[in-house]
mmCIF file of C-alpha atoms in Angstrom:
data_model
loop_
_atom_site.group_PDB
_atom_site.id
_atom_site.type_symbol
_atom_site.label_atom_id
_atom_site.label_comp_id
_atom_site.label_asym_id
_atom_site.label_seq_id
_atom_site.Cartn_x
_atom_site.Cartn_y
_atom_site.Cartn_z
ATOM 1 C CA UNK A 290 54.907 79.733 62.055
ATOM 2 C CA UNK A 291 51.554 80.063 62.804
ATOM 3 C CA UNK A 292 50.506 78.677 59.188
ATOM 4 C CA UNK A 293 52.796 76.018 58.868
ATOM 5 C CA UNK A 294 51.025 74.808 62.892
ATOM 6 C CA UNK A 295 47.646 75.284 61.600
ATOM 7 C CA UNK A 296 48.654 73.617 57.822
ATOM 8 C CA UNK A 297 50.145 70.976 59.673
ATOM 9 C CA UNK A 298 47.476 70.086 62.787
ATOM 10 C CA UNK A 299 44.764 70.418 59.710
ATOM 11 C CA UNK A 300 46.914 68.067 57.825
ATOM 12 C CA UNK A 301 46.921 65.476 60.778
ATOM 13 C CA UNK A 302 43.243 65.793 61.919
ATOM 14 C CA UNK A 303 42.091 65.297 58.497
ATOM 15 C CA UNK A 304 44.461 61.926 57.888
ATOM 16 C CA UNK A 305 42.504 61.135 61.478
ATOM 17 C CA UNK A 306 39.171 61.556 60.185
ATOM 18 C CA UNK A 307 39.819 59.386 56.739
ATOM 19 C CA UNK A 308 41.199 56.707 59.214
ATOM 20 C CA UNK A 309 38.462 56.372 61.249
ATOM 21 C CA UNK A 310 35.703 56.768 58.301
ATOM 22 C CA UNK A 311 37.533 53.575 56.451
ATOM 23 C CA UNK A 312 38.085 52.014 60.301
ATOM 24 C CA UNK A 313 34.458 51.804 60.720
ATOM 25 C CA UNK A 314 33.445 49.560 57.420
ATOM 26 C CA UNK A 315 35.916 47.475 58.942
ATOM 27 C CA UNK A 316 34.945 46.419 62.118
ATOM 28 C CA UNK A 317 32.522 43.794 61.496
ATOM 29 C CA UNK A 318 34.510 42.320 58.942
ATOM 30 C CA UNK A 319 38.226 42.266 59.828
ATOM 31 C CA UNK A 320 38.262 43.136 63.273
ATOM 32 C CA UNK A 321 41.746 42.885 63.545
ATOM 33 C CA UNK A 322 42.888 45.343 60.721
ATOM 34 C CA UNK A 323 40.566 47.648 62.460
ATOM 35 C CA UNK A 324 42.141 47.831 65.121
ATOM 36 C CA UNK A 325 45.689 48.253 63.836
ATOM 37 C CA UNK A 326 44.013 51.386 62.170
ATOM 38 C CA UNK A 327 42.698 52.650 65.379
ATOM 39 C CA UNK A 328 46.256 52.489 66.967
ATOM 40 C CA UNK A 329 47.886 53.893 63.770
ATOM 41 C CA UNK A 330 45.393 56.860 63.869
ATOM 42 C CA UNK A 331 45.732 57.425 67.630
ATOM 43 C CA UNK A 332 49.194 58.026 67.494
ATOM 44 C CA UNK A 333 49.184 60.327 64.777
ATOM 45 C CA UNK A 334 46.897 62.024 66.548
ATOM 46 C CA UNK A 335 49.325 61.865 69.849
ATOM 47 C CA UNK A 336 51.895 63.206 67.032
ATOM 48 C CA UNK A 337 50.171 65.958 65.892
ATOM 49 C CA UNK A 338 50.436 67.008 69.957
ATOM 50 C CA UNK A 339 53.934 66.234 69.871
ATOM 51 C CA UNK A 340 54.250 68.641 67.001
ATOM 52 C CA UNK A 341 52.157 71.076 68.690
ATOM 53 C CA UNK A 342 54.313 71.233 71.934
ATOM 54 C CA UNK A 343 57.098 71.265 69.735
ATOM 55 C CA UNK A 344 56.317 74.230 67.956
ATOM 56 C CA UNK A 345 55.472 76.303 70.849
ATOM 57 C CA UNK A 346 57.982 78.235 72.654
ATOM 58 C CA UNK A 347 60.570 76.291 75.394
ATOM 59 C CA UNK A 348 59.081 78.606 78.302
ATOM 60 C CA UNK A 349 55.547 78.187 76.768
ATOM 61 C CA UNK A 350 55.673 74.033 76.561
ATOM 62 C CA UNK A 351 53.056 72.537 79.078
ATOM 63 C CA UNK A 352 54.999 69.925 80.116
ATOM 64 C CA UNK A 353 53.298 68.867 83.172
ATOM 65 C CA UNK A 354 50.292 69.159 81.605
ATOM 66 C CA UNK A 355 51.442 66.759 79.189
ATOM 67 C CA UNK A 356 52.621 64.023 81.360
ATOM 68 C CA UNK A 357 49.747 64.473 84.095
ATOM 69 C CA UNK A 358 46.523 65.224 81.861
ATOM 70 C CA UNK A 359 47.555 64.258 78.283
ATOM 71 C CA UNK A 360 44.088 64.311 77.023
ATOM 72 C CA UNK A 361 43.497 67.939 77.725
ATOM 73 C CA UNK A 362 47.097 68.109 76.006
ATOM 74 C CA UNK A 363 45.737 66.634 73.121
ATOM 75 C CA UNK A 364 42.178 69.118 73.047
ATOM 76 C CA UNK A 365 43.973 72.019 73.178
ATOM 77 C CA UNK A 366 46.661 71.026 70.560
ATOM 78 C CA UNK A 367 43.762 69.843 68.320
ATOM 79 C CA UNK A 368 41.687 73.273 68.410
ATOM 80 C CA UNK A 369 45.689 75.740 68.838
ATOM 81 C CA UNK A 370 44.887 76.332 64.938
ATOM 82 C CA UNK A 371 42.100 78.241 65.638
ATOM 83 C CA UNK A 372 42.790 81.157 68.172
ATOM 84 C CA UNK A 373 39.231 81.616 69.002
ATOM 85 C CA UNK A 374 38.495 77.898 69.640
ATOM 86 C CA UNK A 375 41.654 77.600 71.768
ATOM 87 C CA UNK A 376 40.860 80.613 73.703
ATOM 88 C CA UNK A 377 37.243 78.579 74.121
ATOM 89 C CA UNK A 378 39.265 75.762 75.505
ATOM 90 C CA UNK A 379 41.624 77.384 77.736
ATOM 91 C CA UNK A 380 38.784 79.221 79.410
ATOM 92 C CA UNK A 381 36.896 76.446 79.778
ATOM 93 C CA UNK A 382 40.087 74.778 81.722
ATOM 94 C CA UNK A 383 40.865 77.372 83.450
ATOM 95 C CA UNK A 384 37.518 79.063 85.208
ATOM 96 C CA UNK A 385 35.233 76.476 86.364
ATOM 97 C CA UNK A 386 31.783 77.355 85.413
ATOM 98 C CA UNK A 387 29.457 74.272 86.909
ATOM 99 C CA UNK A 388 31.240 74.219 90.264
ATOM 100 C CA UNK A 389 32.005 71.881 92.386
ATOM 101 C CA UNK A 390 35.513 70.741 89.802
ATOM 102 C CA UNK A 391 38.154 69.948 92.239
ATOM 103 C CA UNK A 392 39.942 71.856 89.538
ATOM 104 C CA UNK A 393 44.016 71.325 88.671
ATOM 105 C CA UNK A 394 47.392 71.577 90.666
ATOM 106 C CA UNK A 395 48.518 74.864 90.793
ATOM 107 C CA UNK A 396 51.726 74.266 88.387
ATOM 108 C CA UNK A 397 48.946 72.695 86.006
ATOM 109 C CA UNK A 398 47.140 76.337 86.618
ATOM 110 C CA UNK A 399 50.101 78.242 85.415
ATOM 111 C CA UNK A 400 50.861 76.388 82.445
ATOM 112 C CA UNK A 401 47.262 76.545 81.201
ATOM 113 C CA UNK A 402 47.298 80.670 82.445
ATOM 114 C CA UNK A 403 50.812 81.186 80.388
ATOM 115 C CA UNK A 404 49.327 79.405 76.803
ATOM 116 C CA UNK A 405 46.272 81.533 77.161
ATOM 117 C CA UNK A 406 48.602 84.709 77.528
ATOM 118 C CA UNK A 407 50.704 83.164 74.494
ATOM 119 C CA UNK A 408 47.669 82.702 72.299
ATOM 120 C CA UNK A 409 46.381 85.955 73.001
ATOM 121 C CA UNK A 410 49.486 87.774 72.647
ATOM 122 C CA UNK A 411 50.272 85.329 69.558
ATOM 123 C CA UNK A 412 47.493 86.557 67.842
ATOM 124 C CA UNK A 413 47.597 90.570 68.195
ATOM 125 C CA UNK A 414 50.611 90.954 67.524
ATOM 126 C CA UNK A 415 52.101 91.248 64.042
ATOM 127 C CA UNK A 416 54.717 88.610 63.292
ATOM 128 C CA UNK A 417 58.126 89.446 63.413
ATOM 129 C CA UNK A 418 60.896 88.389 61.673
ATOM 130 C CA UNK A 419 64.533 87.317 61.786
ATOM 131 C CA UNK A 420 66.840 86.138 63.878
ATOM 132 C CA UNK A 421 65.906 88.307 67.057
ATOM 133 C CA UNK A 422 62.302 87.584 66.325
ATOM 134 C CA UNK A 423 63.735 83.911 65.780
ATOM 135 C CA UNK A 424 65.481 83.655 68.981
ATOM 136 C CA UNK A 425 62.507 85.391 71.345
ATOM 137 C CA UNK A 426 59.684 82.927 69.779
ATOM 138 C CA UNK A 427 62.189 79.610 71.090
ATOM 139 C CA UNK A 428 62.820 81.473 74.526
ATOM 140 C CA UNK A 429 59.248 82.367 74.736
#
């Protein structure tokens, strides 16, 4: 699972990229088609997200975190590929290191606090397999 997410985010983030580097010539010229690009490559990005929360566990899924703060959705799904990046990012999130951050809602707290427990875990442990192993990933 964890290849075909990290295949697959890679995939879309490098689509992204292409889009944008053709986007730019562009913009001077036909500012119109550029812009139909732009839209097209934000939401594959906003799919590759949507794949992301997909793929994670039901009891895992940020979903408030989604709906309230969808660009921090969108970081962390970006960088989930690589655990120590996301780790990077979920710390960041969740310990507030220039002070004065108003800092998130509590339920916002604990969905960031239980993907940082599922990455770590994610990551040390050796994948399983079969049904079982099938059945605890979707219930998380």
């Amino acid at each position: 699972l964890g290849h075909d997410l990290h295949d697959g985010i890679i995939q879309s983030l490098y689509a992204a990229g292409l889009t944008l580097e053709s986007t730019r010539a562009l913009l001077a010229s036909n500012p119109a088609e550029a812009d139909r690009r732009l839209e097209q490559c934000r939401d594959a990005l906003n799919g590759t997200t949507r794949t992301w929360l997909r793929r994670l566990p039901a009891r895992r899924r940020p979903l408030r975190l989604c709906e309230r703060f969808p660009r921090v959705a969108n970081r962390i799904a970006w960088c989930w590929a690589d655990a120590r990046l996301a780790e990077q990012v979920l710390d960041d999130l969740l310990v507030d290191r220039r002070g004065g951050r108003q800092g998130f809602p509590p339920a916002i707290v604990a969905e960031l606090r239980r993907l940082r427990e599922f990455n770590d875990r994610q990551r040390q442990e050796p994948p399983e397999q079969g049904f079982w192993a099938a059945l605890r990933h979707t219930l998380g």
